PDB file of C-alpha atoms and ligand atoms in Angstrom:
ATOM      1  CA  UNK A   1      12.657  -7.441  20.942  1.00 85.00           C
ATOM      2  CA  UNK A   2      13.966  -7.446  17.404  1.00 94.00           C
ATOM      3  CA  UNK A   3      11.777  -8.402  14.098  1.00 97.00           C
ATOM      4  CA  UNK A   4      13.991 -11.577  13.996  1.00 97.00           C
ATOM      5  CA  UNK A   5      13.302 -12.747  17.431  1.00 97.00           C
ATOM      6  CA  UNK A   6       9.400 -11.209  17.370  1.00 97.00           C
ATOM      7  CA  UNK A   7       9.366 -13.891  14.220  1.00 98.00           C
ATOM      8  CA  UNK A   8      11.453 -16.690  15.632  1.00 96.00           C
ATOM      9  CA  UNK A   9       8.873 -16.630  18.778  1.00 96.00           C
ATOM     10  CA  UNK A  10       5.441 -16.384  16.321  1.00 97.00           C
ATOM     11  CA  UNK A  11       6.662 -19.238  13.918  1.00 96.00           C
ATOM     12  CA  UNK A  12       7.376 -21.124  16.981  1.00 96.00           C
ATOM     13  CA  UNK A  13       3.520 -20.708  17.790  1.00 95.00           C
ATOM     14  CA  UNK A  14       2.687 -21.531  14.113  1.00 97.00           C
ATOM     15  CA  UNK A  15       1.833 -25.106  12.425  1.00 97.00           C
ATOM     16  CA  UNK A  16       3.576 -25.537   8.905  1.00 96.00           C
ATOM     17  CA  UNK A  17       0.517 -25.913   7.296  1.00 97.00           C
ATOM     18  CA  UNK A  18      -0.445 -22.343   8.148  1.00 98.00           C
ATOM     19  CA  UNK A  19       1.251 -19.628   5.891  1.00 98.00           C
ATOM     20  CA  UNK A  20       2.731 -16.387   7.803  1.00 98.00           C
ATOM     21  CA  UNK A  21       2.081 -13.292   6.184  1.00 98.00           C
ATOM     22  CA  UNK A  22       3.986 -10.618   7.632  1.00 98.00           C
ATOM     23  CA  UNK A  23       1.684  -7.526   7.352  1.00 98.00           C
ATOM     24  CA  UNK A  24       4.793  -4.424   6.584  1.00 98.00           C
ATOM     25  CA  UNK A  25       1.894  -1.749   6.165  1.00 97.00           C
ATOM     26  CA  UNK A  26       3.662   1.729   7.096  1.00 96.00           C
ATOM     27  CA  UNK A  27       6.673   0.180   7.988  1.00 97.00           C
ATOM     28  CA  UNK A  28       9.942   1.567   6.351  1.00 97.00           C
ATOM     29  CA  UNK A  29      11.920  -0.953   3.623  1.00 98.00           C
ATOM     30  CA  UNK A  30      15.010  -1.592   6.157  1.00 98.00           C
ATOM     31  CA  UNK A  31      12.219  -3.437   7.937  1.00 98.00           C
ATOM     32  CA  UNK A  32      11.222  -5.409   5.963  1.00 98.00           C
ATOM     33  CA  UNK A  33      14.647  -6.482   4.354  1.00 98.00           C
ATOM     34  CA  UNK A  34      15.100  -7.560   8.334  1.00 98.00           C
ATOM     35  CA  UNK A  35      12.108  -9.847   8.053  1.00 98.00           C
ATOM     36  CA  UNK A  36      13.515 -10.717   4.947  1.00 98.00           C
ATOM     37  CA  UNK A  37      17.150 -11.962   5.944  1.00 98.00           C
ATOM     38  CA  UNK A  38      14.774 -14.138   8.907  1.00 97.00           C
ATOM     39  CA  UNK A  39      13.663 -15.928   6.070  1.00 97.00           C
ATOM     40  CA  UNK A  40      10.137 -14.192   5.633  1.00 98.00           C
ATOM     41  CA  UNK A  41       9.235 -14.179   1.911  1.00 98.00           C
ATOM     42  CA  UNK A  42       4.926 -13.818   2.349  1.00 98.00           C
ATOM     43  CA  UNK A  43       4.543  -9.699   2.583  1.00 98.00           C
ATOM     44  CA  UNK A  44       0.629  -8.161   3.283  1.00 98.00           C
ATOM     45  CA  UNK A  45       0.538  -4.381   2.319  1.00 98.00           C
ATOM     46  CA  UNK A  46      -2.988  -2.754   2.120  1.00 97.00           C
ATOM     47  CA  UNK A  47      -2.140   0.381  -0.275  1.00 97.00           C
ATOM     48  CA  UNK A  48      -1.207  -0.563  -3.555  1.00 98.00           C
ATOM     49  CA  UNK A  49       1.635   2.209  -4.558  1.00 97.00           C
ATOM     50  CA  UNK A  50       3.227   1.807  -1.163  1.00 98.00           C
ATOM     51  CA  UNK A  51       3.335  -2.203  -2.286  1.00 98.00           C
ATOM     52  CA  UNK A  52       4.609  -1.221  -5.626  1.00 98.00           C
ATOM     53  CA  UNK A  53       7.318   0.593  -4.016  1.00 98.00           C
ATOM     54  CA  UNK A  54       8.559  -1.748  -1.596  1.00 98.00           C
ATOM     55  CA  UNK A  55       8.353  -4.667  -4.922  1.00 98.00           C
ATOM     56  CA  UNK A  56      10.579  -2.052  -6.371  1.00 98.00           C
ATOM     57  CA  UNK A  57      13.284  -1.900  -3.930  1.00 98.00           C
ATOM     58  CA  UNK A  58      12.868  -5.748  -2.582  1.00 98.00           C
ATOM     59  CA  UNK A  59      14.274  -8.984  -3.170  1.00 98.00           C
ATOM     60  CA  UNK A  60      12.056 -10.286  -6.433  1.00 98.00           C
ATOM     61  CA  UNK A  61      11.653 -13.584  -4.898  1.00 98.00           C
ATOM     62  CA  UNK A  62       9.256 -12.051  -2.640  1.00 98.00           C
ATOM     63  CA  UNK A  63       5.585 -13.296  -2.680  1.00 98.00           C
ATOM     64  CA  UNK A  64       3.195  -9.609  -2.695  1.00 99.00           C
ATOM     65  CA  UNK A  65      -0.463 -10.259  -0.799  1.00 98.00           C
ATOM     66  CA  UNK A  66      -2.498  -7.390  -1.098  1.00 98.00           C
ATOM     67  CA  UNK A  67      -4.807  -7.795   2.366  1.00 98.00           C
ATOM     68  CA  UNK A  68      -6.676  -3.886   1.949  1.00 96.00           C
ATOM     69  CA  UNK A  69      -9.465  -3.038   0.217  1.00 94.00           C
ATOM     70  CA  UNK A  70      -9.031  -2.772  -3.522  1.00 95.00           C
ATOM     71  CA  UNK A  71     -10.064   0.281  -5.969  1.00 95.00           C
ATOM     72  CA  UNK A  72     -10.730  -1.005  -8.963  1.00 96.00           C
ATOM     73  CA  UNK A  73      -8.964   1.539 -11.060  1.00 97.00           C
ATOM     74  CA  UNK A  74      -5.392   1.009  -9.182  1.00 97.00           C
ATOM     75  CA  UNK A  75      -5.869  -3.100 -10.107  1.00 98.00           C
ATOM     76  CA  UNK A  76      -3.501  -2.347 -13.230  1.00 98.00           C
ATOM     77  CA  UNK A  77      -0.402  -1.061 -10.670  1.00 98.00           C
ATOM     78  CA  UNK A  78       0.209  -4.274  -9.072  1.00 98.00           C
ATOM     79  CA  UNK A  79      -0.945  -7.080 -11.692  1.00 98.00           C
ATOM     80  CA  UNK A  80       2.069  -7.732 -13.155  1.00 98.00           C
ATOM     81  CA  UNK A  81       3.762  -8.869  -9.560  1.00 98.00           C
ATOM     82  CA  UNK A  82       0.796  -9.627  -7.204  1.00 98.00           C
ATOM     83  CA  UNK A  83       0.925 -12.785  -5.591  1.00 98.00           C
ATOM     84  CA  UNK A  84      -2.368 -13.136  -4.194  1.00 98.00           C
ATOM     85  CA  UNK A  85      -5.406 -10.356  -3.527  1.00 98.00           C
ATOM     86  CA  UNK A  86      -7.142 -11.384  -0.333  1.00 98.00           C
ATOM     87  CA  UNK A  87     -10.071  -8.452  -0.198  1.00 94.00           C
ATOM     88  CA  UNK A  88     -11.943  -9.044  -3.372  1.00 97.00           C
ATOM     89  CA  UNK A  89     -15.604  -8.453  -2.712  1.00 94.00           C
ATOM     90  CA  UNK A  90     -17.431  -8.000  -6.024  1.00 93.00           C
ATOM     91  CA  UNK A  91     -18.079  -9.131  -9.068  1.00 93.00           C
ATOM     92  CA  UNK A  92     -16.710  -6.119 -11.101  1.00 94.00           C
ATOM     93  CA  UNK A  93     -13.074  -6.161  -9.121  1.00 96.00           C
ATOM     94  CA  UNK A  94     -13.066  -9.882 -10.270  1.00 96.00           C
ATOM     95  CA  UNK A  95     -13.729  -8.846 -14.029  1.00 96.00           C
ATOM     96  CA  UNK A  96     -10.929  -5.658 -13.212  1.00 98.00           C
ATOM     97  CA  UNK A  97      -8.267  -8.251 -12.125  1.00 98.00           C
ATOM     98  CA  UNK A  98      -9.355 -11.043 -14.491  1.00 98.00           C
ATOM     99  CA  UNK A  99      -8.900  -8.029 -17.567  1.00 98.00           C
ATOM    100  CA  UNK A 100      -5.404  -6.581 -15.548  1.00 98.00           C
ATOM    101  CA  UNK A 101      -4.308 -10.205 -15.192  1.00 98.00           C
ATOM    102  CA  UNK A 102      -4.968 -11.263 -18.830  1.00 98.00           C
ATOM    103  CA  UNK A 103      -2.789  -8.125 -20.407  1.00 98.00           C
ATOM    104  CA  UNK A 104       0.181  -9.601 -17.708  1.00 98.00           C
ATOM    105  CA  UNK A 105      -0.335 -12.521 -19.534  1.00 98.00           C
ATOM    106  CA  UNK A 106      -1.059 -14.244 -16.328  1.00 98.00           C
ATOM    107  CA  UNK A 107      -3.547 -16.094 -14.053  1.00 98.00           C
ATOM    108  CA  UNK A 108      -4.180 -14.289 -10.740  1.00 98.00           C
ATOM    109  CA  UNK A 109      -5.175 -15.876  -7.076  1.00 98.00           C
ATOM    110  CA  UNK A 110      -7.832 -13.973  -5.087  1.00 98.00           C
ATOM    111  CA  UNK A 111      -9.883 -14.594  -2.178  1.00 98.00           C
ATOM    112  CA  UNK A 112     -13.263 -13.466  -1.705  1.00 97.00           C
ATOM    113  CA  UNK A 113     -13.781 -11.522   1.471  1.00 97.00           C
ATOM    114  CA  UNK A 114     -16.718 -12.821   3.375  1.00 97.00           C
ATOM    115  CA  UNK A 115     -18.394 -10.133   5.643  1.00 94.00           C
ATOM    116  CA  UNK A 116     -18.490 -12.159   9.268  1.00 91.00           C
ATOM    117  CA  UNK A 117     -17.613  -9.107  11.815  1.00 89.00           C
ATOM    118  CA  UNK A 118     -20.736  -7.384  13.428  1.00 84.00           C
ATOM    119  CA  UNK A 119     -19.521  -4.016  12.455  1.00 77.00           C
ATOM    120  CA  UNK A 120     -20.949  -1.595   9.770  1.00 72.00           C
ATOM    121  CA  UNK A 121     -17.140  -1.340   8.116  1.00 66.00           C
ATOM    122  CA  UNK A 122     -15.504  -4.425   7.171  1.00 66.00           C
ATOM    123  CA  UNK A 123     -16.101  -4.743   3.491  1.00 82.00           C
ATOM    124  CA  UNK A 124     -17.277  -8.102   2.367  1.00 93.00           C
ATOM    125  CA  UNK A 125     -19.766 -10.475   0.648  1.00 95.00           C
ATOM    126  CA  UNK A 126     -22.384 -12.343   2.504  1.00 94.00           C
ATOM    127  CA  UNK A 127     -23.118 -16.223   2.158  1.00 94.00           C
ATOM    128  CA  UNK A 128     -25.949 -14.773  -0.644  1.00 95.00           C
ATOM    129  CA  UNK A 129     -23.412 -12.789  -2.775  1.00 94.00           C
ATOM    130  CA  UNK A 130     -20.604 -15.674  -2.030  1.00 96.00           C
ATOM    131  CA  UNK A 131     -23.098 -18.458  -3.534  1.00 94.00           C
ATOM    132  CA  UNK A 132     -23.577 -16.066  -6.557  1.00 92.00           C
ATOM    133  CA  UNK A 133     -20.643 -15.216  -7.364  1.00 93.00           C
ATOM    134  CA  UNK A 134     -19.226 -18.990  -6.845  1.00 93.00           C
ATOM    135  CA  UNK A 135     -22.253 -20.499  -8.676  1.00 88.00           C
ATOM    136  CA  UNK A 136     -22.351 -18.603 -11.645  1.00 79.00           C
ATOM    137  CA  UNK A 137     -19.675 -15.931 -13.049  1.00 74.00           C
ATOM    138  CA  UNK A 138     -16.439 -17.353 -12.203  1.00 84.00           C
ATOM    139  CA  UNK A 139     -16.491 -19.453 -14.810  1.00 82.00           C
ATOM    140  CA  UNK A 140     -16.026 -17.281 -17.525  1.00 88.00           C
ATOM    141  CA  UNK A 141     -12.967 -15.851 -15.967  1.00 95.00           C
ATOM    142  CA  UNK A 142      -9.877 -17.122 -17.179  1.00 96.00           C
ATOM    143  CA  UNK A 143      -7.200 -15.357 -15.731  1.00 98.00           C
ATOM    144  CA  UNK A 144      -8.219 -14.626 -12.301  1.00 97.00           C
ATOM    145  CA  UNK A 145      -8.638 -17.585 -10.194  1.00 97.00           C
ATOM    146  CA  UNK A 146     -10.723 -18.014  -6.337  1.00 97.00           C
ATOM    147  CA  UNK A 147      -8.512 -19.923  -3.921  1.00 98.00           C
ATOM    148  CA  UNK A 148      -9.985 -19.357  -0.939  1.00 98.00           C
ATOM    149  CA  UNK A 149     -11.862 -16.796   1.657  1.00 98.00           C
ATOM    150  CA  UNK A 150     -10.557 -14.330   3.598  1.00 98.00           C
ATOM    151  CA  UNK A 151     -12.323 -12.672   6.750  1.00 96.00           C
ATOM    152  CA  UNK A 152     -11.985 -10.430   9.604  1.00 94.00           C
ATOM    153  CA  UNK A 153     -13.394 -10.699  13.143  1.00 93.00           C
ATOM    154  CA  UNK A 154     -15.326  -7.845  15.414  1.00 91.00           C
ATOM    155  CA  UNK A 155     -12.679  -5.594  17.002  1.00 90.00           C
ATOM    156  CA  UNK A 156     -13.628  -6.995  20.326  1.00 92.00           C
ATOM    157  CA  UNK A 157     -12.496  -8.768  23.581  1.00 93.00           C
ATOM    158  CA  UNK A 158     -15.209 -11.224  23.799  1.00 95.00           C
ATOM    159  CA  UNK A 159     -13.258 -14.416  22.571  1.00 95.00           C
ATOM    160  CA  UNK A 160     -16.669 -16.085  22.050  1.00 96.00           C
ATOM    161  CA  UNK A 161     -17.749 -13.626  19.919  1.00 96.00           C
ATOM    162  CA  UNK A 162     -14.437 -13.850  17.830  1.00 96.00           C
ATOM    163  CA  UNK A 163     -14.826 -17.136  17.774  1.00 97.00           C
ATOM    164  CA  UNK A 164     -17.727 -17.332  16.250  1.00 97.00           C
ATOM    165  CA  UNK A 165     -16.968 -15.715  13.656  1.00 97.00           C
ATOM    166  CA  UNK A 166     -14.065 -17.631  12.833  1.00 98.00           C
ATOM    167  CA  UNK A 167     -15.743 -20.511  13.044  1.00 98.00           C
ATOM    168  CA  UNK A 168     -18.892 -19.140  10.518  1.00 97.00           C
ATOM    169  CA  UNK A 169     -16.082 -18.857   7.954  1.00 98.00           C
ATOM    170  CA  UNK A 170     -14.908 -21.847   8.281  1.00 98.00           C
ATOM    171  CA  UNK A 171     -18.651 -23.084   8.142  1.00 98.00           C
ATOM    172  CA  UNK A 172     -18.797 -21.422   4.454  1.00 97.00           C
ATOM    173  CA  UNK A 173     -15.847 -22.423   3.203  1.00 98.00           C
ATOM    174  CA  UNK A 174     -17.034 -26.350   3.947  1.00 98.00           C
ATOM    175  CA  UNK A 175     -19.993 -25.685   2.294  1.00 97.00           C
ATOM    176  CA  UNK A 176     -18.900 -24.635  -1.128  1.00 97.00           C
ATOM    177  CA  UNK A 177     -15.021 -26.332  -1.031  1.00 97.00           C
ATOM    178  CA  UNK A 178     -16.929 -29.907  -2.270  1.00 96.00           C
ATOM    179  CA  UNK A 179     -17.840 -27.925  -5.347  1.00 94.00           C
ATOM    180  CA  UNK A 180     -14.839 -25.384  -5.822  1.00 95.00           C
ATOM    181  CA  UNK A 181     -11.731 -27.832  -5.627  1.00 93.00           C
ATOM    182  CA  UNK A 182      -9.934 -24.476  -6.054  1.00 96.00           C
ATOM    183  CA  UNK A 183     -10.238 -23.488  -2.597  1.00 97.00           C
ATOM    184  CA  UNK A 184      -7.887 -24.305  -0.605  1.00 98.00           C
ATOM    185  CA  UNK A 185      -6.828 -21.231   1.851  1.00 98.00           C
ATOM    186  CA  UNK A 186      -8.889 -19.463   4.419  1.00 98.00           C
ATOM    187  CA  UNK A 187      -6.927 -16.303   5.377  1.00 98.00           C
ATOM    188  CA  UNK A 188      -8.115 -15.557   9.442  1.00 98.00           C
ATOM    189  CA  UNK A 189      -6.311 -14.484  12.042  1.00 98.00           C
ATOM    190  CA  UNK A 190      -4.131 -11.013  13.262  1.00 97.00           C
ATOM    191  CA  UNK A 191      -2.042 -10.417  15.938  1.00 96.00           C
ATOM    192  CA  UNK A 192      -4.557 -10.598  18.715  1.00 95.00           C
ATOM    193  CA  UNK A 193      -6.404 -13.210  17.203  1.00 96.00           C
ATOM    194  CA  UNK A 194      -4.199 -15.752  15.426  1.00 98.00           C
ATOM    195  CA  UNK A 195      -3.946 -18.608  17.562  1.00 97.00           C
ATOM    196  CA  UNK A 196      -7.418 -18.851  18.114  1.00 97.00           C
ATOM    197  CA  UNK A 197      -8.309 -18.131  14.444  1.00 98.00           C
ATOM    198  CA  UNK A 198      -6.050 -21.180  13.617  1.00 98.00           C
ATOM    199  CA  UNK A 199      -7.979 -23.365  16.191  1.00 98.00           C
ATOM    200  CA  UNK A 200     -11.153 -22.500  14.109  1.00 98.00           C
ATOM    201  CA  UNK A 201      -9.437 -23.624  10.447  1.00 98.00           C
ATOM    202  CA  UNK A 202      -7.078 -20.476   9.230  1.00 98.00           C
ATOM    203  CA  UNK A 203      -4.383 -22.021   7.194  1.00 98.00           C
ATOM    204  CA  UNK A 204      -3.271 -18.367   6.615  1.00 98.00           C
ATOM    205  CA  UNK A 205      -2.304 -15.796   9.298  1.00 98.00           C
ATOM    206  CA  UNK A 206      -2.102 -11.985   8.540  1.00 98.00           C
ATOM    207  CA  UNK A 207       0.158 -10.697  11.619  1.00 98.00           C
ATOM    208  CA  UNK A 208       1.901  -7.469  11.985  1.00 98.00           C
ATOM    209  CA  UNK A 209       2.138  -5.547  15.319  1.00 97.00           C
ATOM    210  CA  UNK A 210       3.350  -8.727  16.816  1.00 97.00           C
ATOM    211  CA  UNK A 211       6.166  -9.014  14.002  1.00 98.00           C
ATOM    212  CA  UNK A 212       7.099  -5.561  13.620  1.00 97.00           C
ATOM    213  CA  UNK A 213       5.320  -3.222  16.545  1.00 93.00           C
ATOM    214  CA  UNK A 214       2.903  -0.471  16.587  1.00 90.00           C
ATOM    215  CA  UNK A 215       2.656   1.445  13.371  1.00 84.00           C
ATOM    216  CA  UNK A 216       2.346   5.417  13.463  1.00 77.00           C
ATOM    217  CA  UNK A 217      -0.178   6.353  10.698  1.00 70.00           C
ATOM    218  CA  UNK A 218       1.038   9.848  11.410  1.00 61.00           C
ATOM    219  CA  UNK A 219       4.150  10.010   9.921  1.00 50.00           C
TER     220      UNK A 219
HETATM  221  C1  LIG B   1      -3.276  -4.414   9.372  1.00 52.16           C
HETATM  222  C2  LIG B   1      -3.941  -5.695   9.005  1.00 52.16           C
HETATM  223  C3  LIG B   1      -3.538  -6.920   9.591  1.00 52.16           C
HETATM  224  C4  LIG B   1      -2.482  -7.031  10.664  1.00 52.16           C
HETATM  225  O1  LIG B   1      -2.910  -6.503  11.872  1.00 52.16           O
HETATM  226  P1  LIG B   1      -2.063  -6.673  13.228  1.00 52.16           P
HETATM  227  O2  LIG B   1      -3.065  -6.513  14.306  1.00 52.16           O
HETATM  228  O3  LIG B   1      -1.038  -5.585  13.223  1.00 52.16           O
HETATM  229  O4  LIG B   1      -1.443  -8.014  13.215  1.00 52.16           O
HETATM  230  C5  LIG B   1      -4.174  -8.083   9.153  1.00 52.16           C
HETATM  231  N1  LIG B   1      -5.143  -8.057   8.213  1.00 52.16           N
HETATM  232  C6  LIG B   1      -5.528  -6.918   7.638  1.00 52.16           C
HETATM  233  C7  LIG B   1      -6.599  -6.969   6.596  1.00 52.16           C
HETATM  234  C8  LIG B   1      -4.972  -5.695   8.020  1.00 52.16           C
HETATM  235  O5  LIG B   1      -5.386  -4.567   7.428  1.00 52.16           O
END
């Protein structure tokens, strides 16, 4: 199947109120120009030069989501375009891209990753560090602004336990969205997992295999 009629079948399976990231990690520009011409204009990279390059030789009306996890030294590269940042898990990446954002003259959307898989490597905050960082610092920042969590399920095939998780997120983002009128998006959901992540509350889907098949991280 082609990227137009992979996409044609997924949006089919998609509400309108859920945003569709395509997730173009490895995969060559021509690809994503494809995806482009469909009428895709939400892109997820996780490295930020590879992002930087693709801005470069893409369409300019194309909204960037950075979905990997960010080093807070490379937060200058992809300020002055980035649409939204969906792994930010501390404090001193928020100060990084509220500093970044401020010399762009701009005001940049984040979401705090929340730390709901039962794995030791998925980066993110727990409902402690959330409530801290939400309670207290944000304030002062000016130019970066929280819109929302972002989380990612065990790499499992128990649906239950996927589920769960999903739905934990969900939990936390009911808890604090009374007080934080600024969030508005809970980013859950990849190809294996979208449809159920949506069931659960995701209003913003991060697929890729399913849009553009397998990547090769060896080439
Ligand atoms: C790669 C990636 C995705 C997409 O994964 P697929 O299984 O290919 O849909 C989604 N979210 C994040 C954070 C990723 O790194």
């Amino acid at each position: 199947m082609s990227i137009r009629e992979n996409l044609n079948y997924i949006q089919k399976t998609i509400p309108s109120t859920v945003t569709l990231v395509a997730v173009s990690k490895t995969k060559p520009v021509a690809d994503l120009q494809e995806a482009y011409d469909a009428g895709i204009r939400d892109f997820g990279e996780n490295k930020i030069q590879e992002m930087c390059d693709k801005y470069e030789a893409l369409p300019k009306d194309i909204r960037w989501h950075m979905i990997g996890h960010v080093q807070t030294n490379k937060v200058k590269y992809m300020a002055p375009f980035v649409h939204l940042i969906h792994g930010v898990d501390s404090l001193k990446l928020l100060k990084e891209i509220n500093k970044q954002a401020e010399k762009n003259s701009r005001v940049i959307n984040v979401l705090l990753q929340i730390f709901i898989a039962d794995e030791e490597t998925k980066f993110g905050l727990d409902a402690k560090e959330l409530d801290a960082i939400l309670s207290t610092e944000i304030q002062q920042l000016h130019n970066v602004k929280v819109v929302g969590l972002m989380g990612m399920a065990t790499f499992t095939d128990d649906e239950n336990q996927v589920r769960e998780e999903f739905k934990s997120l969900k939990q936390l983002f009911n808890l604090h969205q009374p007080h934080h009128q600024d969030l508005q998006i809970i980013s859950m959901g990849m190809s294996g997992d979208y449809q159920m992540a949506i069931e659960e509350g995701s209003t913003m889907v991060r697929i890729g295999s399913s849009i553009f098949g397998h990547r090769n991280y060896n080439i």
